[in-house]
CSV table of C-alpha atoms and ligand atoms in Angstrom, one decimal:
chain,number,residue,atom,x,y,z
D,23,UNK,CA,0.0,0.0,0.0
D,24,UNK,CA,1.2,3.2,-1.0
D,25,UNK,CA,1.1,6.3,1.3
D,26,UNK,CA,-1.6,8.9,0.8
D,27,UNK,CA,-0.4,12.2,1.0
D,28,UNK,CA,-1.2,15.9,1.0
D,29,UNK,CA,1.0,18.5,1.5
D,30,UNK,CA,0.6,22.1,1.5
D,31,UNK,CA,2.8,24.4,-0.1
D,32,UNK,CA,2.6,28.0,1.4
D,33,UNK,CA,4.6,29.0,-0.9
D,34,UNK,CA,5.8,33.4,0.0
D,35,UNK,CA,2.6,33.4,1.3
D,36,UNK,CA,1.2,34.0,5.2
D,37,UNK,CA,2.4,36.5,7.8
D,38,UNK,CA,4.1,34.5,11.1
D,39,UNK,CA,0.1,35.2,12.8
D,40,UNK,CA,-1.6,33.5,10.2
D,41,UNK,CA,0.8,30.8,10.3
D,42,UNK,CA,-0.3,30.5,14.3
D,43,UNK,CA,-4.0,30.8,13.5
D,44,UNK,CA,-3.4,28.4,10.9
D,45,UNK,CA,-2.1,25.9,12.7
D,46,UNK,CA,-4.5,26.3,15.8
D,47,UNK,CA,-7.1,25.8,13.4
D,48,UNK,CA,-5.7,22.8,11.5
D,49,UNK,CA,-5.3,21.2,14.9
D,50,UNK,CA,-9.1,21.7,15.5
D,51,UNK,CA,-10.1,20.3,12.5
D,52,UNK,CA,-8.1,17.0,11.4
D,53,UNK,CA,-9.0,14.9,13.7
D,54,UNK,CA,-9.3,10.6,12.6
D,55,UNK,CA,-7.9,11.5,9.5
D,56,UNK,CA,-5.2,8.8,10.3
D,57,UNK,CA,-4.9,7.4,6.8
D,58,UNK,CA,-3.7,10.5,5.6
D,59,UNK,CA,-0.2,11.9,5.8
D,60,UNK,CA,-0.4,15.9,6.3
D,61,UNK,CA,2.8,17.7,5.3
D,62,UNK,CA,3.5,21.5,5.5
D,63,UNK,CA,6.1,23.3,3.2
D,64,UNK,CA,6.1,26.3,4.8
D,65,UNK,CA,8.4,29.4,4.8
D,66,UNK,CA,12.3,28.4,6.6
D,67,UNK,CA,11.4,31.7,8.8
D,68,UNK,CA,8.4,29.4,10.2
D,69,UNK,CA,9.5,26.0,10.6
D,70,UNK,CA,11.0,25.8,13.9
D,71,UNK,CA,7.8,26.7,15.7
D,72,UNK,CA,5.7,24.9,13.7
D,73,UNK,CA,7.4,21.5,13.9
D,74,UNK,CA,7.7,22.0,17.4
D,75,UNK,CA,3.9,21.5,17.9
D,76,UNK,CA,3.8,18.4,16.6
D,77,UNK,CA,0.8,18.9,14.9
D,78,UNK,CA,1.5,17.7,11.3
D,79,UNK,CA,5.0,17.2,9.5
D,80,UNK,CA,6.8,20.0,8.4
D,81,UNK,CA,9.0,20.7,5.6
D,82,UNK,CA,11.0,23.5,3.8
D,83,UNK,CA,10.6,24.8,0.0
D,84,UNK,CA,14.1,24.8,-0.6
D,85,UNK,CA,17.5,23.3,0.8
D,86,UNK,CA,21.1,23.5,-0.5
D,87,UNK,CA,23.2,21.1,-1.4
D,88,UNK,CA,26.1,21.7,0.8
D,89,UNK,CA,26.5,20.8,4.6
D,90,UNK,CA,27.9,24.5,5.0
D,91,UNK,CA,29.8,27.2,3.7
D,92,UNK,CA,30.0,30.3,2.0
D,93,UNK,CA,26.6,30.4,0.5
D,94,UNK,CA,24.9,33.8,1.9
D,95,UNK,CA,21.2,33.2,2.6
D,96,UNK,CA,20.8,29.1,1.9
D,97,UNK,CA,20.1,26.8,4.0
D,98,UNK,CA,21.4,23.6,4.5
D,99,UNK,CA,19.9,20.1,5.3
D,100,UNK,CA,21.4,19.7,9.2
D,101,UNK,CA,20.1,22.8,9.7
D,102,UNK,CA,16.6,22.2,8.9
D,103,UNK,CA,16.7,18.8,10.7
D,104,UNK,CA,18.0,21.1,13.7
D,105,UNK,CA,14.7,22.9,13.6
D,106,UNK,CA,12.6,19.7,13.3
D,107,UNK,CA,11.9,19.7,9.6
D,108,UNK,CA,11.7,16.4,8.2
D,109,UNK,CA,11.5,16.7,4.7
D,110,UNK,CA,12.1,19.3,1.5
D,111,UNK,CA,10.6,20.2,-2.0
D,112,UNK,CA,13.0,19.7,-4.8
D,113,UNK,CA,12.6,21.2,-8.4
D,114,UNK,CA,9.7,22.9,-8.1
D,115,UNK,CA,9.1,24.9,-11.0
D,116,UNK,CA,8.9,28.3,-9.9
D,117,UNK,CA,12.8,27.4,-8.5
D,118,UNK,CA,13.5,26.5,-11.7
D,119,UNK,CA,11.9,29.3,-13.7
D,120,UNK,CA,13.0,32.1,-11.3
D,121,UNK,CA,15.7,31.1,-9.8
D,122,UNK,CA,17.6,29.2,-12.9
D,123,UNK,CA,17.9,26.2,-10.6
D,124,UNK,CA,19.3,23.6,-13.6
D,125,UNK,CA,18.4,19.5,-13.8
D,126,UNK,CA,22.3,19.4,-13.1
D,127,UNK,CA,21.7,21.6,-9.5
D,128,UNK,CA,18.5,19.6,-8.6
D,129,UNK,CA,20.4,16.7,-8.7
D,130,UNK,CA,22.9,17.3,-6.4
D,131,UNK,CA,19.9,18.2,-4.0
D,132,UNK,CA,18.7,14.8,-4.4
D,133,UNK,CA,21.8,13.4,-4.0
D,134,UNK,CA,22.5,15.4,-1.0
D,135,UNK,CA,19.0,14.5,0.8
D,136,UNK,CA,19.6,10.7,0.0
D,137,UNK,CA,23.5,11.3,1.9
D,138,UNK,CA,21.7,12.5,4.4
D,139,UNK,CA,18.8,10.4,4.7
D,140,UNK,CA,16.2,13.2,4.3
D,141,UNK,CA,13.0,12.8,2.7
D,142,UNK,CA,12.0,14.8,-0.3
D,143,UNK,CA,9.1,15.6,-2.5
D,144,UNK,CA,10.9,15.7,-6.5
D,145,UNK,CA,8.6,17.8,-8.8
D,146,UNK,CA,8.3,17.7,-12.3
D,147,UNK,CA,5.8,19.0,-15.0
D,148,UNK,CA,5.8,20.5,-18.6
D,149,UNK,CA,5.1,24.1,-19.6
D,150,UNK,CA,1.7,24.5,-21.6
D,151,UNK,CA,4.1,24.9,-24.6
D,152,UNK,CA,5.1,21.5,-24.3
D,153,UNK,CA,2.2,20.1,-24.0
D,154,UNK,CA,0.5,21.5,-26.8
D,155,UNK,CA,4.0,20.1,-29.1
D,156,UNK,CA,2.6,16.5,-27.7
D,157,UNK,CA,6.0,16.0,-26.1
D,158,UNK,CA,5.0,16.4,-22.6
D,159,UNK,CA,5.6,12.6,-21.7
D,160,UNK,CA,9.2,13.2,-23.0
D,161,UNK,CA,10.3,16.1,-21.5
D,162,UNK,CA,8.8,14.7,-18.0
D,163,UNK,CA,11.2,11.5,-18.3
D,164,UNK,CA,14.0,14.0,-19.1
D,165,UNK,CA,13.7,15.4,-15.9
D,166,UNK,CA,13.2,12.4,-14.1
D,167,UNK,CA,16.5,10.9,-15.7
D,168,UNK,CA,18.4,13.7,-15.1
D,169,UNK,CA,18.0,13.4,-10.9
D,170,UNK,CA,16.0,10.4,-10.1
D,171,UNK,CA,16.8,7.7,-12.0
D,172,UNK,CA,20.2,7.1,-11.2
D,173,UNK,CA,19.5,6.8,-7.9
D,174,UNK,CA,20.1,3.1,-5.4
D,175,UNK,CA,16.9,1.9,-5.1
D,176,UNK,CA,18.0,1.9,-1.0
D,177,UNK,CA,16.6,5.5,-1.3
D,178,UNK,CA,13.5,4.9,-2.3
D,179,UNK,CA,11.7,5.4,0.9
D,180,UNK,CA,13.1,9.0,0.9
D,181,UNK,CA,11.4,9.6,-2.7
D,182,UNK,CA,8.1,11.2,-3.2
D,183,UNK,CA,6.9,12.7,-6.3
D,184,UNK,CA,4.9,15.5,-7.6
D,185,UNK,CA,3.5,16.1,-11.4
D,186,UNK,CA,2.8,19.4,-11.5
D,187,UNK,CA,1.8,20.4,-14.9
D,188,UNK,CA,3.3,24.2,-15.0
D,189,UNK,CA,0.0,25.9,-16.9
D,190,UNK,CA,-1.9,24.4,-14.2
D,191,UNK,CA,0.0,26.3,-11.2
D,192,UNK,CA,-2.3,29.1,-9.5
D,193,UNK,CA,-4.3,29.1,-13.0
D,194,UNK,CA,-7.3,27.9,-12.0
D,195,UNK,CA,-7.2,25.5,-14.8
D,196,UNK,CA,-6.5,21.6,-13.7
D,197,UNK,CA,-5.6,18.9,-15.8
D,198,UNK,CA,-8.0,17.0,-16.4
D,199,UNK,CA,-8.0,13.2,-15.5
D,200,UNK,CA,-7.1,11.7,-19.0
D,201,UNK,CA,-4.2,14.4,-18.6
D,202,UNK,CA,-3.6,13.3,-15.2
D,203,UNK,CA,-4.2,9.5,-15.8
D,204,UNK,CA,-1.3,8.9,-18.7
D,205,UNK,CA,1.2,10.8,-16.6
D,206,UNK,CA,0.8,9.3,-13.7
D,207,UNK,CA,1.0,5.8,-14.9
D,208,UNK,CA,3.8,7.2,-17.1
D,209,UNK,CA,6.0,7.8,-14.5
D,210,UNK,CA,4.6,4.8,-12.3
D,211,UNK,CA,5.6,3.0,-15.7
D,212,UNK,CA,9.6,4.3,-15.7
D,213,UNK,CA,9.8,4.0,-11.7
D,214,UNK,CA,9.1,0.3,-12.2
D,215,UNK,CA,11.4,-0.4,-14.9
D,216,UNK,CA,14.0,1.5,-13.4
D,217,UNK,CA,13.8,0.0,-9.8
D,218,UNK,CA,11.3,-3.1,-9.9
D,219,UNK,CA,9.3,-3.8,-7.8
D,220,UNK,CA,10.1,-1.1,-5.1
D,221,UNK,CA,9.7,1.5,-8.1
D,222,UNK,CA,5.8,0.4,-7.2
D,223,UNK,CA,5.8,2.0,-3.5
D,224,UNK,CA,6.5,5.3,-4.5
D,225,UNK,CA,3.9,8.2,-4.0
D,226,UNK,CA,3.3,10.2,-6.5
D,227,UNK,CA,1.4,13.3,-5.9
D,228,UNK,CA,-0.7,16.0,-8.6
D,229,UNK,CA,-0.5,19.5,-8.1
D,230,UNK,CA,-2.0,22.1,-9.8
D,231,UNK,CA,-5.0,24.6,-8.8
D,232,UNK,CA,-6.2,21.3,-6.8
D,233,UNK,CA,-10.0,22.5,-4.7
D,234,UNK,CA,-12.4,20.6,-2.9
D,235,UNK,CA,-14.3,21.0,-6.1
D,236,UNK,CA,-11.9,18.8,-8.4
D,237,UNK,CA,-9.9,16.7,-5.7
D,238,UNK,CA,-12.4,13.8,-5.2
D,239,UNK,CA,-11.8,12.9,-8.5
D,240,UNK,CA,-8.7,13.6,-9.2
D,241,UNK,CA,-7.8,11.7,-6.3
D,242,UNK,CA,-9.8,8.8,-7.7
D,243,UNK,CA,-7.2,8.1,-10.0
D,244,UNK,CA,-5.5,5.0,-10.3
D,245,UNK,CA,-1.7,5.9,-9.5
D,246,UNK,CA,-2.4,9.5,-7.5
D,247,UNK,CA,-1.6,9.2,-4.3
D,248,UNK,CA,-2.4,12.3,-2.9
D,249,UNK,CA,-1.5,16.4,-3.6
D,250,UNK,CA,0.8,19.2,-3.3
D,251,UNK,CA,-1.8,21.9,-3.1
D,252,UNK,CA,-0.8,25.8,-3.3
D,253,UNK,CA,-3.6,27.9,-3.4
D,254,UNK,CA,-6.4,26.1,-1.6
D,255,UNK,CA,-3.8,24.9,1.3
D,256,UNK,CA,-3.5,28.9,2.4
D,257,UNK,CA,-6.9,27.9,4.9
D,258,UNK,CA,-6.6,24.8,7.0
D,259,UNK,CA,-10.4,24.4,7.0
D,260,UNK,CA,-9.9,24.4,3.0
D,261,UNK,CA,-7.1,22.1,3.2
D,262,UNK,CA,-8.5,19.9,5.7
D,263,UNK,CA,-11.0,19.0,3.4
D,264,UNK,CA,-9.0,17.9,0.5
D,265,UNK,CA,-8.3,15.4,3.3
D,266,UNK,CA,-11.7,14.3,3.1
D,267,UNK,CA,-11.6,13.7,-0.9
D,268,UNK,CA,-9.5,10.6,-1.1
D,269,UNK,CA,-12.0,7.6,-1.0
P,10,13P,P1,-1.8,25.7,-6.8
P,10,13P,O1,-2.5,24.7,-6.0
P,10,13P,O2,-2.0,27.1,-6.2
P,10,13P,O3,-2.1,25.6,-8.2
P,10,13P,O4,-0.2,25.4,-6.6
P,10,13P,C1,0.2,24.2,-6.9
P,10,13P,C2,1.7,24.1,-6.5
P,10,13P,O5,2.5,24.7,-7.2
P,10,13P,C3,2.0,23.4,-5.3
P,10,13P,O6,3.4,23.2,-5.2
């Protein structure tokens, strides 16, 4: 059985109060919802005090390769398991877009967080550009073979994935199932081949403009196992609910 997961990315979003009120009401409101694995990308600024209260799992939006060193205003695995963060988001698109982070970069996150036995969520997703040139499925195993491939299947457990279709980000407009459906079991597909059978536990998650409206059946399908939700993760009752989607 493969984990069901849904994790909120705050994104730059949410003063240090809301955080608070957040969480107070997220506590409130999740109760029996054992079968589901809550995680929390929130910003760095907020993870100390919000993996201190035990409440859910917490995990940053960004980590550097490095242990330490002379990299002005990164922050470095050790240091976020020093503040109780568990886990990390790794080439999500808006890193790559604005911040230039290359397949060759994102790698060496991966490798670090597997070094260091860390747990990470690895995003990937085609531009609408792509899609429409029908070469979505490609592009989607060039990323995956340029950081995730390579890896000993010993790291597995450490591996989550997200599909996050870029024109689908904070757009309003999700994939639809087909869409969602041939990915999926696309990447399910080269996660088996590359690792056998253990290629079979990995999650892999959807995101993009995911609501309570379109999660039920988007969560329906056969190899999503869960969601990394922006937008609609900003309000724990809102996000709480997605919770309630998964069958
Ligand atoms: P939205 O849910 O706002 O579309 O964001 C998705 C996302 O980028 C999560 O990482």
């Amino acid at each position: 059985m493969r984990k069901k997961i849904l994790a909120a990315n705050w994104k730059m979003n949410l003063s240090y109060a809301d955080a608070q009120a957040w969480l107070t009401e997220f506590k409130s409101g999740n109760g029996g919802m054992h079968e589901v694995e809550f995680r929390l990308y929130a910003p760095t600024l907020y993870l100390h005090d919000l993996a201190k209260s035990e409440v859910l799992s917490v995990g940053a939006q960004n980590v550097h390769p490095s242990v330490s060193g002379a990299f002005t205003g990164e922050v470095s695995i050790p240091q976020l398991t020093s503040v109780g963060a568990s886990s990390v988001l790794i080439g999500h698109s808006e890193r790559r877009l604005y911040f230039h982070e290359t397949n060759a970069f994102l790698k060496d996150k991966v490798n670090a967080c597997c070094q260091q036995d860390f747990s990470f969520i690895f995003c990937c997703g085609e531009s609408l550009e792509t899609r429409q040139s029908g070469e979505h499925l490609d592009f989607i195993k060039g990323q995956l073979e340029a950081a995730i491939l390579h890896l000993d299947k010993a790291y597995l457990p450490l591996l989550t994935i997200a599909y996050e279709p870029i024109w689908a980000i904070g757009t309003g407009q999700t994939a639809d199932t087909t869409q969602i459906n041939e990915v999926h079991a696309y990447i399910r597909q080269l996660l088996e081949k590359q690792f056998g059978e253990e290629g079979s536990h990995v999650s892999i998650l959807y995101g993009g403009s995911v609501t309570a409206l379109n999660a039920q059946s988007i969560f329906a399908c056969q190899d999503v196992d869960g969601g990394l939700i922006g937008g609609a993760s900003l309000n724990a009752h809102t996000f709480i609910e997605l919770a309630h989607c998964f069958k």
